[in-house]
Amino acid sequence: MNLSSALQKKIFHIVRISSQRIKQDSYVIGGYVRDFLLGKKESEDLDILTIGEGIRLAKEVSKYIKPYPKIRIFKRFGTAMLKYNNQKIEFVGARKESYCFSSRNPFVELGSLQDDQNRRDFTINALAISLNHNNYGKLIDPFGGLSDLKKKILRTPLDSNVTYSDDPLRMMRAIRFSTQLQFSIEKSSFKSIKKNKNRINIVSSERIIEEFNKILLSKKPSIGLLLLYESGLLSIILPELTLLKGIEEKNGYKHKDNFYHTLQVVDNISKIKENSLWLRWAALLHDIGKIHTKKFLPKIGWSFHSHEFVGSKMIFHIFKRLKLPIGNPMKYVKKIIQNSYKPIALIGDKTRDSSIRRLLFEIGDDVEDLMKLCLADITTSNMEKKKKYQENIYFLMERIEKLEKKDKIKNWKSPISGNDIMKVFNINPCKKIGIIKNFIKDSILEGKISNEFQSAYFLMLKKGEELGLKKNNE
Ligand code: CTP
C-alpha cells in the first residue's frame, strides 16, 4: 500500500534518516494511522514506535529540527515526547506486555513490532506504517485492521477476554470508539465486555470519566450510553441512571420510560448545542430525582413532584464519586437541573413579566442553556403536541430576550450598594441594610420601579424611614 500523501511530511523523512543512523527500525502506529486511513483531519498526536529505545530515537530526531526542540523524557516508561509544528510526537520502544490480575499496569519487556501490535486494543489501532528505508510507506497489518476499518467493526487482535481483562479501560474505549466512529463491536467482543464488566473496578475514576466524556461529547451519545447499559457497565458507573429504566402501569395510568427519555434528551441537546460537555451532563442527570419522588396518586396518575430539586441535591455526591470537577461545572449542572422545570411553569401569555424577571435573576447568563434543555426535553412522538410545546418555548424565549434587553436582569447588580445605604443613613453594618437591598431588588423584579439609581435611591429613603432610619444631612 502506498501511503505517499501522508508520508510527504517532513517529520517522517527525519524519522527515516534518524532510524537508519541509529539502526533502529521505526513505524507510525495507532490512532494517527487509523484516522489517516479513515480520511479524518490529521491527528495532533503522532506515535512513533521503534524497535529499540524510544528515548534514543527522539534524541536523534531532535538533531534535525530547528530550533532545537525541548524533549520531555519519561524514563520510567522509556518514552520521550517532543513538539514539532503543533504536533505532539511520542517515541516509544516496541514492547511485550504481561499483566497481573489486580492491576491494569503491565510488566513490560523489550519486544518486536509483532509483540507490540499484539498488545494493542483493537485491530484498527494496531495498524503500522513503516518509516524504514527498505519498505518506506508499507502498511503492516497483521490482524486485518484495514478490512475492519472498511467493515466498520471493532475487534481485538488477540482473545477479547484477555484483552479486556488485562486492561479493562479498553471496555470503555471499545464503546467510545463505537460511538465516535459509529462502528459496531464484534459480537464475541461485546460478550467479553459483559463478562468482564466488574473488572472496571480496577480502573481509576479519572480514566473512566475521560472515556465517558468522549462518549457524551460525540455526535450521538445515546449509541454509547445504550452500549454501556447493555454491557452492564452503566449500572456500575452511574446506577442513578439505570434505575430510571422501566415503565409502570397502574389503574390504566402509565408513565414514560425515563431512561430512554433521558437518552433522547441527551441526543437532542447534542444537536442543539455543540461541544457543551456540562450542558450534556445536565441533560443526562436532569431526571435522576424521579427515582426518589415517584408516587402514584389515585385518579391523577404518576407524579414526580419536586424531582428537579431532589435531583439537584444528588449532583454533588455523583460528581465527587466520579471525580468530576466540584467547582463551577458542578455548580452549573446543579443550577440547570434545579431550575429545569421553572420555564414550564412560565408557559403562556398570562405569565407576568415579574415571574420571567425572577427566572432571569435566578439563572443569569445560563438562561439560554436552560431554555435549550427545555427544548431538548420535548420527546413526545406526537408531532402536533411536539410542535405546540416547541412553540410555547420559543414564545417564552422571545419574551425573555425582550425583557432582558429592557431591564438587564441577567447580570443584575443592585443600583444601590450596602455602602451607599450606610453612608446615606450614617449607620454601621446591620440587618436593616439587607432588608433595604432586598426590598429594592424585589421592587425592580416586580417592575414597580425601573432598574436604575434614581428610582432605587428614592425607594431606599422611603424604606429606610419605615425602618426608623434618618437621612444623614451632612
Ligand atoms: N492503546 C491500547 N490500550 C489502551 C490505550 C491505548 O492498546 N488502553 C493503544 C492503541 O493502539 C492506541 C494507542 O495505544 O491506538 C494510542 O492510544 P491513545 O493515544 O490513547 O488513543 P488513540 O487510539 O490515539 O485515539 P484517541 O486519540 O482518539 O484517544
Short mmCIF file of C-alpha atoms and ligand atoms in Angstrom, two decimals:
data_model
loop_
_atom_site.label_atom_id
_atom_site.label_comp_id
_atom_site.label_asym_id
_atom_site.label_seq_id
_atom_site.Cartn_x
_atom_site.Cartn_y
_atom_site.Cartn_z
CA MET A 1 0.00 0.00 0.00
CA ASN A 2 1.35 3.38 -0.93
CA LEU A 3 0.65 5.99 1.68
CA SER A 4 2.71 8.62 -0.04
CA SER A 5 0.37 11.54 0.63
CA ALA A 6 0.59 11.00 4.39
CA LEU A 7 4.30 10.48 4.18
CA GLN A 8 5.09 13.76 2.48
CA LYS A 9 5.51 15.21 5.92
CA LYS A 10 8.99 16.36 6.76
CA ILE A 11 8.88 14.70 10.16
CA PHE A 12 8.53 11.25 8.62
CA HIS A 13 11.63 11.84 6.49
CA ILE A 14 13.52 12.96 9.56
CA VAL A 15 12.46 9.80 11.44
CA ARG A 16 13.52 7.71 8.46
CA ILE A 17 17.01 9.21 8.39
CA SER A 18 17.36 9.08 12.18
CA SER A 19 16.25 5.45 12.37
CA GLN A 20 18.74 4.50 9.74
CA ARG A 21 21.55 6.29 11.52
CA ILE A 22 20.92 4.60 14.86
CA LYS A 23 19.92 1.31 13.21
CA GLN A 24 16.52 1.05 14.87
CA ASP A 25 13.54 0.26 12.63
CA SER A 26 10.62 2.65 13.18
CA TYR A 27 6.92 2.90 12.40
CA VAL A 28 3.96 5.28 12.73
CA ILE A 29 1.32 3.39 14.68
CA GLY A 30 -2.04 3.68 16.40
CA GLY A 31 -4.60 6.48 16.23
CA TYR A 32 -2.72 8.57 13.65
CA VAL A 33 -2.74 5.72 11.11
CA ARG A 34 -6.35 4.84 11.89
CA ASP A 35 -7.55 8.41 11.46
CA PHE A 36 -5.48 8.91 8.32
CA LEU A 37 -6.98 5.80 6.71
CA LEU A 38 -10.43 7.00 7.71
CA GLY A 39 -9.72 10.25 5.90
CA LYS A 40 -10.12 12.28 9.09
CA LYS A 41 -8.49 15.55 9.99
CA GLU A 42 -4.83 14.94 10.78
CA SER A 43 -4.39 13.93 14.39
CA GLU A 44 -2.28 16.20 16.60
CA ASP A 45 -0.85 13.15 18.34
CA LEU A 46 1.68 11.10 16.48
CA ASP A 47 3.01 7.84 17.93
CA ILE A 48 6.32 6.61 16.60
CA LEU A 49 7.25 3.07 17.51
CA THR A 50 10.85 1.97 17.28
CA ILE A 51 12.47 -1.40 17.71
CA GLY A 52 14.84 -0.37 20.45
CA GLU A 53 14.93 2.68 22.69
CA GLY A 54 12.32 5.40 22.13
CA ILE A 55 14.38 7.99 24.01
CA ARG A 56 17.42 7.34 21.82
CA LEU A 57 15.39 7.86 18.65
CA ALA A 58 13.82 11.07 19.99
CA LYS A 59 17.29 12.47 20.72
CA GLU A 60 18.49 11.61 17.23
CA VAL A 61 15.37 13.12 15.60
CA SER A 62 15.75 16.34 17.58
CA LYS A 63 19.16 16.99 15.96
CA TYR A 64 17.41 17.60 12.62
CA ILE A 65 14.83 20.05 13.94
CA LYS A 66 15.41 23.79 14.14
CA PRO A 67 15.17 25.43 16.58
CA TYR A 68 16.30 22.51 18.69
CA PRO A 69 13.10 21.22 20.36
CA LYS A 70 12.60 20.54 24.03
CA ILE A 71 12.40 16.80 24.64
CA ARG A 72 10.33 15.56 27.54
CA ILE A 73 11.72 12.28 28.75
CA PHE A 74 9.67 9.78 30.76
CA LYS A 75 12.44 7.48 31.99
CA ARG A 76 10.11 5.16 33.90
CA PHE A 77 8.17 4.37 30.72
CA GLY A 78 11.15 4.58 28.38
CA THR A 79 9.31 7.14 26.23
CA ALA A 80 10.07 10.65 25.01
CA MET A 81 7.93 13.40 23.61
CA LEU A 82 8.66 16.47 21.54
CA LYS A 83 6.62 19.05 19.70
CA TYR A 84 7.01 19.79 16.03
CA ASN A 85 4.71 22.17 14.15
CA ASN A 86 1.92 21.90 16.76
CA GLN A 87 2.12 18.14 16.64
CA LYS A 88 2.88 16.11 19.75
CA ILE A 89 5.22 13.31 18.77
CA GLU A 90 5.72 10.44 21.15
CA PHE A 91 8.59 7.99 20.73
CA VAL A 92 8.22 4.60 22.28
CA GLY A 93 10.22 1.39 22.08
CA ALA A 94 8.38 -1.74 20.93
CA ARG A 95 7.35 -3.81 23.92
CA LYS A 96 5.86 -7.02 25.08
CA GLU A 97 3.44 -6.86 27.97
CA SER A 98 2.17 -9.21 30.64
CA TYR A 99 -0.42 -8.40 33.26
CA CYS A 100 -1.29 -9.43 36.81
CA PHE A 101 -4.95 -9.66 37.87
CA SER A 102 -5.04 -6.77 40.32
CA SER A 103 -3.70 -4.01 38.09
CA ARG A 104 -4.01 -2.64 34.58
CA ASN A 105 -0.35 -1.62 34.66
CA PRO A 106 1.60 -4.29 32.79
CA PHE A 107 5.07 -5.77 33.28
CA VAL A 108 6.96 -4.61 30.25
CA GLU A 109 9.91 -6.05 28.37
CA LEU A 110 11.51 -5.12 25.05
CA GLY A 111 9.76 -6.70 22.09
CA SER A 112 9.37 -6.87 18.33
CA LEU A 113 6.92 -4.97 16.11
CA GLN A 114 4.65 -8.00 16.20
CA ASP A 115 4.81 -8.16 20.04
CA ASP A 116 3.83 -4.53 20.16
CA GLN A 117 0.95 -4.92 17.72
CA ASN A 118 -0.28 -7.94 19.73
CA ARG A 119 -0.63 -5.85 22.89
CA ARG A 120 -2.84 -3.21 21.28
CA ASP A 121 -6.54 -2.87 21.97
CA PHE A 122 -8.20 -3.07 18.54
CA THR A 123 -7.13 -4.26 15.12
CA ILE A 124 -7.80 -0.76 13.75
CA ASN A 125 -5.40 0.66 16.35
CA ALA A 126 -2.68 -1.89 15.64
CA LEU A 127 -2.04 -0.68 12.09
CA ALA A 128 1.51 0.49 11.48
CA ILE A 129 3.23 2.23 8.58
CA SER A 130 6.91 1.59 8.01
CA LEU A 131 9.29 4.55 8.11
CA ASN A 132 12.25 2.40 7.16
CA HIS A 133 14.48 2.80 4.18
CA ASN A 134 13.75 -0.65 2.64
CA ASN A 135 9.94 -0.53 2.77
CA TYR A 136 9.08 3.12 3.50
CA GLY A 137 5.29 3.64 3.48
CA LYS A 138 4.34 -0.04 3.70
CA LEU A 139 1.24 -0.75 5.78
CA ILE A 140 1.82 -3.52 8.30
CA ASP A 141 -1.49 -5.00 9.18
CA PRO A 142 -1.22 -8.45 10.78
CA PHE A 143 -4.82 -8.63 12.05
CA GLY A 144 -6.88 -7.31 9.16
CA GLY A 145 -7.33 -3.85 10.66
CA LEU A 146 -7.79 -2.24 7.25
CA SER A 147 -10.61 -4.62 6.39
CA ASP A 148 -12.19 -3.91 9.83
CA LEU A 149 -11.95 -0.18 9.10
CA LYS A 150 -13.87 -0.77 5.88
CA LYS A 151 -16.42 -3.02 7.57
CA LYS A 152 -16.72 -0.54 10.44
CA ILE A 153 -16.05 -3.13 13.08
CA LEU A 154 -14.14 -3.12 16.37
CA ARG A 155 -12.24 -6.30 17.05
CA THR A 156 -9.40 -7.10 19.45
CA PRO A 157 -6.21 -8.54 17.90
CA LEU A 158 -6.00 -11.36 20.44
CA ASP A 159 -8.61 -13.18 22.58
CA SER A 160 -11.02 -10.42 23.62
CA ASN A 161 -11.44 -11.91 27.09
CA VAL A 162 -7.75 -11.50 27.70
CA THR A 163 -7.55 -8.04 26.10
CA TYR A 164 -10.38 -6.65 28.28
CA SER A 165 -9.41 -8.44 31.44
CA ASP A 166 -5.78 -7.30 31.12
CA ASP A 167 -6.76 -3.66 30.70
CA PRO A 168 -10.46 -3.12 31.50
CA LEU A 169 -10.28 0.51 30.38
CA ARG A 170 -10.44 -0.97 26.89
CA MET A 171 -14.11 -1.84 27.51
CA MET A 172 -14.79 1.87 27.81
CA ARG A 173 -12.58 2.55 24.79
CA ALA A 174 -14.48 -0.01 22.70
CA ILE A 175 -17.75 1.74 23.49
CA ARG A 176 -16.20 5.17 22.99
CA PHE A 177 -14.79 4.29 19.55
CA SER A 178 -18.05 2.63 18.63
CA THR A 179 -19.89 5.87 19.47
CA GLN A 180 -17.41 8.27 17.86
CA LEU A 181 -16.84 6.29 14.69
CA GLN A 182 -20.27 4.64 14.59
CA PHE A 183 -18.58 1.23 14.32
CA SER A 184 -20.09 -1.93 15.74
CA ILE A 185 -18.34 -4.01 18.35
CA GLU A 186 -17.80 -7.58 17.20
CA LYS A 187 -20.38 -9.87 18.88
CA SER A 188 -17.94 -12.08 20.76
CA SER A 189 -16.01 -9.00 21.83
CA PHE A 190 -19.17 -7.45 23.30
CA LYS A 191 -19.85 -10.72 25.13
CA SER A 192 -16.40 -10.43 26.68
CA ILE A 193 -17.19 -6.90 27.82
CA LYS A 194 -20.33 -8.19 29.53
CA LYS A 195 -18.32 -10.97 31.15
CA ASN A 196 -15.54 -8.68 32.33
CA LYS A 197 -17.69 -5.70 33.33
CA ASN A 198 -16.75 -5.91 37.02
CA ARG A 199 -13.08 -5.58 36.11
CA ILE A 200 -13.83 -1.89 35.52
CA ASN A 201 -13.47 -1.52 39.29
CA ILE A 202 -9.67 -1.65 38.97
CA VAL A 203 -9.68 1.40 36.68
CA SER A 204 -9.43 4.88 38.23
CA SER A 205 -12.49 7.12 38.05
CA GLU A 206 -10.44 9.73 36.17
CA ARG A 207 -9.72 7.33 33.29
CA ILE A 208 -13.30 6.07 33.17
CA ILE A 209 -14.63 9.61 33.06
CA GLU A 210 -12.17 10.62 30.35
CA GLU A 211 -13.76 8.00 28.08
CA PHE A 212 -17.28 8.68 29.34
CA ASN A 213 -16.90 12.37 28.50
CA LYS A 214 -15.75 11.49 24.98
CA ILE A 215 -18.92 9.41 24.59
CA LEU A 216 -21.03 12.29 25.86
CA LEU A 217 -19.30 14.73 23.52
CA SER A 218 -19.83 12.61 20.43
CA LYS A 219 -22.44 13.35 17.79
CA LYS A 220 -24.96 10.81 19.06
CA PRO A 221 -24.14 9.95 22.68
CA SER A 222 -27.07 7.54 23.02
CA ILE A 223 -25.15 4.96 20.97
CA GLY A 224 -22.54 4.71 23.72
CA LEU A 225 -24.95 5.15 26.61
CA LEU A 226 -27.02 2.24 25.33
CA LEU A 227 -23.94 0.06 24.90
CA LEU A 228 -22.83 0.98 28.39
CA TYR A 229 -26.26 -0.02 29.63
CA GLU A 230 -26.40 -3.30 27.69
CA SER A 231 -22.92 -4.31 28.76
CA GLY A 232 -23.76 -3.76 32.43
CA LEU A 233 -21.06 -1.09 32.80
CA LEU A 234 -23.53 1.77 33.26
CA SER A 235 -25.07 0.31 36.39
CA ILE A 236 -21.58 0.13 37.89
CA ILE A 237 -20.53 3.63 36.84
CA LEU A 238 -23.80 5.54 37.10
CA PRO A 239 -26.53 3.43 38.74
CA GLU A 240 -28.64 6.56 39.26
CA LEU A 241 -29.29 6.48 35.53
CA THR A 242 -30.10 2.82 35.04
CA LEU A 243 -32.59 2.99 37.92
CA LEU A 244 -34.69 5.24 35.69
CA LYS A 245 -35.37 2.32 33.39
CA GLY A 246 -38.82 0.83 33.25
CA ILE A 247 -42.46 1.68 32.78
CA GLU A 248 -45.06 1.12 35.46
CA GLU A 249 -48.77 0.90 34.88
CA LYS A 250 -51.50 1.20 37.50
CA ASN A 251 -55.26 1.63 37.07
CA GLY A 252 -54.70 2.39 33.40
CA TYR A 253 -52.10 5.10 34.14
CA LYS A 254 -48.65 4.65 32.65
CA HIS A 255 -45.51 6.75 32.94
CA LYS A 256 -42.81 7.01 30.30
CA ASP A 257 -39.52 5.13 30.47
CA ASN A 258 -37.34 7.84 31.94
CA PHE A 259 -34.12 6.11 30.95
CA TYR A 260 -34.86 6.08 27.22
CA HIS A 261 -36.36 9.54 27.53
CA THR A 262 -33.05 10.74 29.04
CA LEU A 263 -31.04 9.25 26.17
CA GLN A 264 -33.24 11.11 23.72
CA VAL A 265 -32.82 14.36 25.63
CA VAL A 266 -29.02 13.94 25.55
CA ASP A 267 -29.10 13.33 21.79
CA ASN A 268 -31.37 16.32 21.31
CA ILE A 269 -29.18 18.67 23.32
CA SER A 270 -26.15 17.46 21.35
CA LYS A 271 -27.85 18.63 18.18
CA ILE A 272 -28.99 21.93 19.67
CA LYS A 273 -25.65 22.91 21.22
CA GLU A 274 -22.31 21.51 20.08
CA ASN A 275 -19.33 20.85 22.34
CA SER A 276 -21.01 21.71 25.58
CA LEU A 277 -19.93 18.97 27.96
CA TRP A 278 -21.60 20.29 31.09
CA LEU A 279 -24.94 21.00 29.45
CA ARG A 280 -24.85 17.37 28.27
CA TRP A 281 -24.16 16.28 31.83
CA ALA A 282 -27.13 18.36 32.97
CA ALA A 283 -29.30 16.69 30.31
CA LEU A 284 -28.02 13.27 31.36
CA LEU A 285 -28.85 13.83 35.01
CA HIS A 286 -31.90 16.08 34.70
CA ASP A 287 -34.40 13.39 35.71
CA ILE A 288 -32.44 11.36 38.28
CA GLY A 289 -34.59 12.80 41.08
CA LYS A 290 -37.51 10.84 39.66
CA ILE A 291 -36.29 7.64 41.34
CA HIS A 292 -36.92 9.14 44.76
CA THR A 293 -40.04 11.18 44.03
CA LYS A 294 -42.19 8.74 42.12
CA LYS A 295 -45.69 8.44 43.55
CA PHE A 296 -48.99 7.13 42.34
CA LEU A 297 -51.89 9.49 43.04
CA PRO A 298 -55.29 7.82 42.67
CA LYS A 299 -57.41 9.40 39.92
CA ILE A 300 -54.47 11.63 38.91
CA GLY A 301 -51.75 9.19 37.91
CA TRP A 302 -48.00 9.16 38.33
CA SER A 303 -46.31 12.12 39.94
CA PHE A 304 -42.61 13.03 40.27
CA HIS A 305 -43.21 16.18 42.24
CA SER A 306 -40.01 18.19 43.04
CA HIS A 307 -37.82 15.72 41.18
CA GLU A 308 -35.67 18.56 39.86
CA PHE A 309 -34.97 19.77 43.39
CA VAL A 310 -34.25 16.26 44.71
CA GLY A 311 -32.14 15.52 41.60
CA SER A 312 -30.06 18.66 42.04
CA LYS A 313 -29.28 17.55 45.61
CA MET A 314 -27.79 14.31 44.24
CA ILE A 315 -25.31 16.06 41.95
CA PHE A 316 -22.58 16.80 44.48
CA HIS A 317 -22.25 13.13 45.52
CA ILE A 318 -22.22 11.92 41.94
CA PHE A 319 -19.57 14.46 40.92
CA LYS A 320 -17.48 13.60 43.97
CA ARG A 321 -17.71 9.86 43.39
CA LEU A 322 -16.82 10.14 39.71
CA LYS A 323 -14.04 12.68 40.41
CA LEU A 324 -15.74 15.24 38.19
CA PRO A 325 -14.84 18.88 38.93
CA ILE A 326 -16.64 20.06 42.06
CA GLY A 327 -16.17 23.78 41.24
CA ASN A 328 -18.03 25.73 38.56
CA PRO A 329 -19.05 22.75 36.36
CA MET A 330 -20.79 21.07 39.31
CA LYS A 331 -22.49 24.31 40.34
CA TYR A 332 -23.66 24.87 36.76
CA VAL A 333 -25.09 21.35 36.37
CA LYS A 334 -26.81 21.63 39.73
CA LYS A 335 -28.29 25.02 38.89
CA ILE A 336 -29.57 23.93 35.48
CA ILE A 337 -31.21 20.81 36.95
CA GLN A 338 -32.71 22.65 39.90
CA ASN A 339 -34.31 25.20 37.57
CA SER A 340 -35.15 22.78 34.78
CA TYR A 341 -38.87 22.85 35.43
CA LYS A 342 -39.30 26.56 36.08
CA PRO A 343 -39.70 27.64 32.44
CA ILE A 344 -42.56 25.15 32.02
CA ALA A 345 -44.44 27.00 34.73
CA LEU A 346 -43.97 30.23 32.78
CA ILE A 347 -45.54 28.99 29.57
CA GLY A 348 -48.49 31.01 28.28
CA ASP A 349 -49.33 34.63 27.56
CA LYS A 350 -50.83 35.15 31.02
CA THR A 351 -47.41 34.84 32.65
CA ARG A 352 -46.42 38.08 34.35
CA ASP A 353 -43.20 39.85 33.37
CA SER A 354 -42.17 39.78 37.01
CA SER A 355 -42.09 35.95 37.03
CA ILE A 356 -39.82 35.98 33.98
CA ARG A 357 -37.58 38.59 35.59
CA ARG A 358 -37.30 36.34 38.65
CA LEU A 359 -36.16 33.43 36.49
CA LEU A 360 -33.61 35.67 34.77
CA PHE A 361 -32.36 36.86 38.14
CA GLU A 362 -32.08 33.30 39.43
CA ILE A 363 -30.32 31.75 36.47
CA GLY A 364 -28.44 34.72 34.95
CA ASP A 365 -26.29 34.06 31.90
CA ASP A 366 -27.23 30.38 31.83
CA VAL A 367 -30.80 31.15 30.82
CA GLU A 368 -30.11 30.31 27.15
CA ASP A 369 -28.75 26.89 28.12
CA LEU A 370 -31.73 26.27 30.38
CA MET A 371 -34.12 27.06 27.54
CA LYS A 372 -32.18 24.77 25.20
CA LEU A 373 -32.57 21.97 27.72
CA CYS A 374 -36.32 22.66 27.82
CA LEU A 375 -36.42 22.29 24.03
CA ALA A 376 -34.37 19.09 24.18
CA ASP A 377 -36.71 17.73 26.87
CA ILE A 378 -39.58 17.59 24.36
CA THR A 379 -39.50 13.96 23.29
CA THR A 380 -43.13 13.23 22.50
CA SER A 381 -43.68 11.30 19.29
CA ASN A 382 -46.99 13.09 18.73
CA MET A 383 -45.96 15.66 16.12
CA GLU A 384 -48.82 18.01 16.85
CA LYS A 385 -48.02 18.11 20.55
CA LYS A 386 -44.32 18.44 19.82
CA LYS A 387 -44.90 21.48 17.63
CA LYS A 388 -47.13 23.09 20.20
CA TYR A 389 -44.64 22.53 23.06
CA GLN A 390 -41.81 23.91 20.94
CA GLU A 391 -43.81 26.99 20.00
CA ASN A 392 -44.53 27.60 23.68
CA ILE A 393 -40.84 27.52 24.49
CA TYR A 394 -39.93 29.78 21.54
CA PHE A 395 -42.59 32.25 22.68
CA LEU A 396 -41.11 32.29 26.19
CA MET A 397 -37.60 32.69 24.76
CA GLU A 398 -38.74 35.74 22.83
CA ARG A 399 -40.26 37.30 25.93
CA ILE A 400 -37.08 36.59 27.89
CA GLU A 401 -34.98 38.28 25.23
CA LYS A 402 -37.19 41.36 25.10
CA LEU A 403 -37.34 41.74 28.88
CA GLU A 404 -33.61 41.30 29.23
CA LYS A 405 -32.97 43.95 26.60
CA LYS A 406 -35.19 46.37 28.50
CA ASP A 407 -34.39 45.56 32.14
CA LYS A 408 -30.90 44.00 32.12
CA ILE A 409 -31.62 41.45 34.83
CA LYS A 410 -29.25 38.65 33.83
CA ASN A 411 -26.15 40.08 35.45
CA TRP A 412 -28.10 42.14 37.88
CA LYS A 413 -26.19 44.25 40.34
CA SER A 414 -28.16 46.41 42.75
CA PRO A 415 -28.05 50.09 41.69
CA ILE A 416 -27.69 50.85 45.40
CA SER A 417 -24.86 49.19 47.32
CA GLY A 418 -24.68 48.39 51.04
CA ASN A 419 -22.06 51.13 51.32
CA ASP A 420 -24.44 53.68 49.76
CA ILE A 421 -27.07 52.75 52.36
CA MET A 422 -24.61 53.02 55.27
CA LYS A 423 -23.41 56.42 54.08
CA VAL A 424 -26.88 57.88 53.45
CA PHE A 425 -28.21 56.83 56.86
CA ASN A 426 -24.88 57.07 58.69
CA ILE A 427 -25.13 53.54 60.08
CA ASN A 428 -22.77 50.61 60.64
CA PRO A 429 -23.28 47.16 59.06
CA CYS A 430 -26.58 45.75 60.31
CA LYS A 431 -29.64 43.69 59.29
CA LYS A 432 -31.54 46.76 58.02
CA ILE A 433 -29.13 47.11 55.07
CA GLY A 434 -30.10 43.64 53.85
CA ILE A 435 -33.80 44.43 54.27
CA ILE A 436 -33.48 47.60 52.18
CA LYS A 437 -31.43 45.87 49.49
CA ASN A 438 -33.93 43.04 49.21
CA PHE A 439 -36.80 45.47 49.04
CA ILE A 440 -35.14 47.32 46.17
CA LYS A 441 -34.37 44.04 44.37
CA ASP A 442 -37.97 42.79 44.74
CA SER A 443 -39.39 46.11 43.56
CA ILE A 444 -37.23 46.00 40.41
CA LEU A 445 -38.11 42.36 39.67
CA GLU A 446 -41.79 43.10 40.24
CA GLY A 447 -41.49 46.01 37.80
CA LYS A 448 -42.58 48.56 40.43
CA ILE A 449 -39.52 50.72 39.79
CA SER A 450 -37.03 50.76 36.93
CA ASN A 451 -33.58 49.24 37.22
CA GLU A 452 -31.59 52.46 37.79
CA PHE A 453 -30.06 54.55 40.53
CA GLN A 454 -32.53 57.40 40.87
CA SER A 455 -35.67 55.31 41.46
CA ALA A 456 -33.77 52.92 43.72
CA TYR A 457 -32.44 55.86 45.73
CA PHE A 458 -35.93 57.21 46.47
CA LEU A 459 -37.13 53.75 47.42
CA MET A 460 -34.19 53.36 49.76
CA LEU A 461 -35.10 56.62 51.52
CA LYS A 462 -38.72 55.53 51.87
CA LYS A 463 -37.88 52.06 53.22
CA GLY A 464 -35.17 53.49 55.50
CA GLU A 465 -37.69 55.85 57.02
CA GLU A 466 -40.12 52.98 57.58
CA LEU A 467 -37.32 51.18 59.44
CA GLY A 468 -36.74 54.21 61.66
CA LEU A 469 -33.56 55.42 59.93
CA LYS A 470 -32.76 59.10 59.40
CA LYS A 471 -31.04 60.54 56.36
CA ASN A 472 -27.60 61.94 57.08
CA ASN A 473 -27.76 65.61 56.02
CA GLU A 474 -24.02 66.36 56.10
N1 CTP B 1 -3.83 1.61 23.43
C1 CTP B 1 -4.20 0.36 23.89
N2 CTP B 1 -4.89 0.24 25.06
C2 CTP B 1 -5.23 1.34 25.78
C3 CTP B 1 -4.87 2.62 25.32
C4 CTP B 1 -4.17 2.72 24.12
O1 CTP B 1 -3.91 -0.64 23.25
N3 CTP B 1 -5.89 1.21 26.93
C5 CTP B 1 -3.03 1.72 22.18
C6 CTP B 1 -3.86 1.75 20.90
O2 CTP B 1 -3.10 1.09 19.90
C7 CTP B 1 -3.97 3.22 20.59
C8 CTP B 1 -2.61 3.74 21.04
O3 CTP B 1 -2.28 2.93 22.18
O4 CTP B 1 -4.18 3.45 19.22
C9 CTP B 1 -2.60 5.21 21.42
O5 CTP B 1 -3.53 5.44 22.44
P1 CTP B 1 -4.34 6.80 22.62
O6 CTP B 1 -3.48 7.92 22.20
O7 CTP B 1 -4.91 6.80 23.99
O8 CTP B 1 -5.60 6.59 21.67
P2 CTP B 1 -5.76 6.75 20.12
O9 CTP B 1 -6.02 5.40 19.55
O10 CTP B 1 -4.66 7.55 19.53
O11 CTP B 1 -7.16 7.51 19.98
P3 CTP B 1 -7.63 8.92 20.61
O12 CTP B 1 -6.61 9.91 20.24
O13 CTP B 1 -8.96 9.12 19.98
O14 CTP B 1 -7.73 8.67 22.09
#
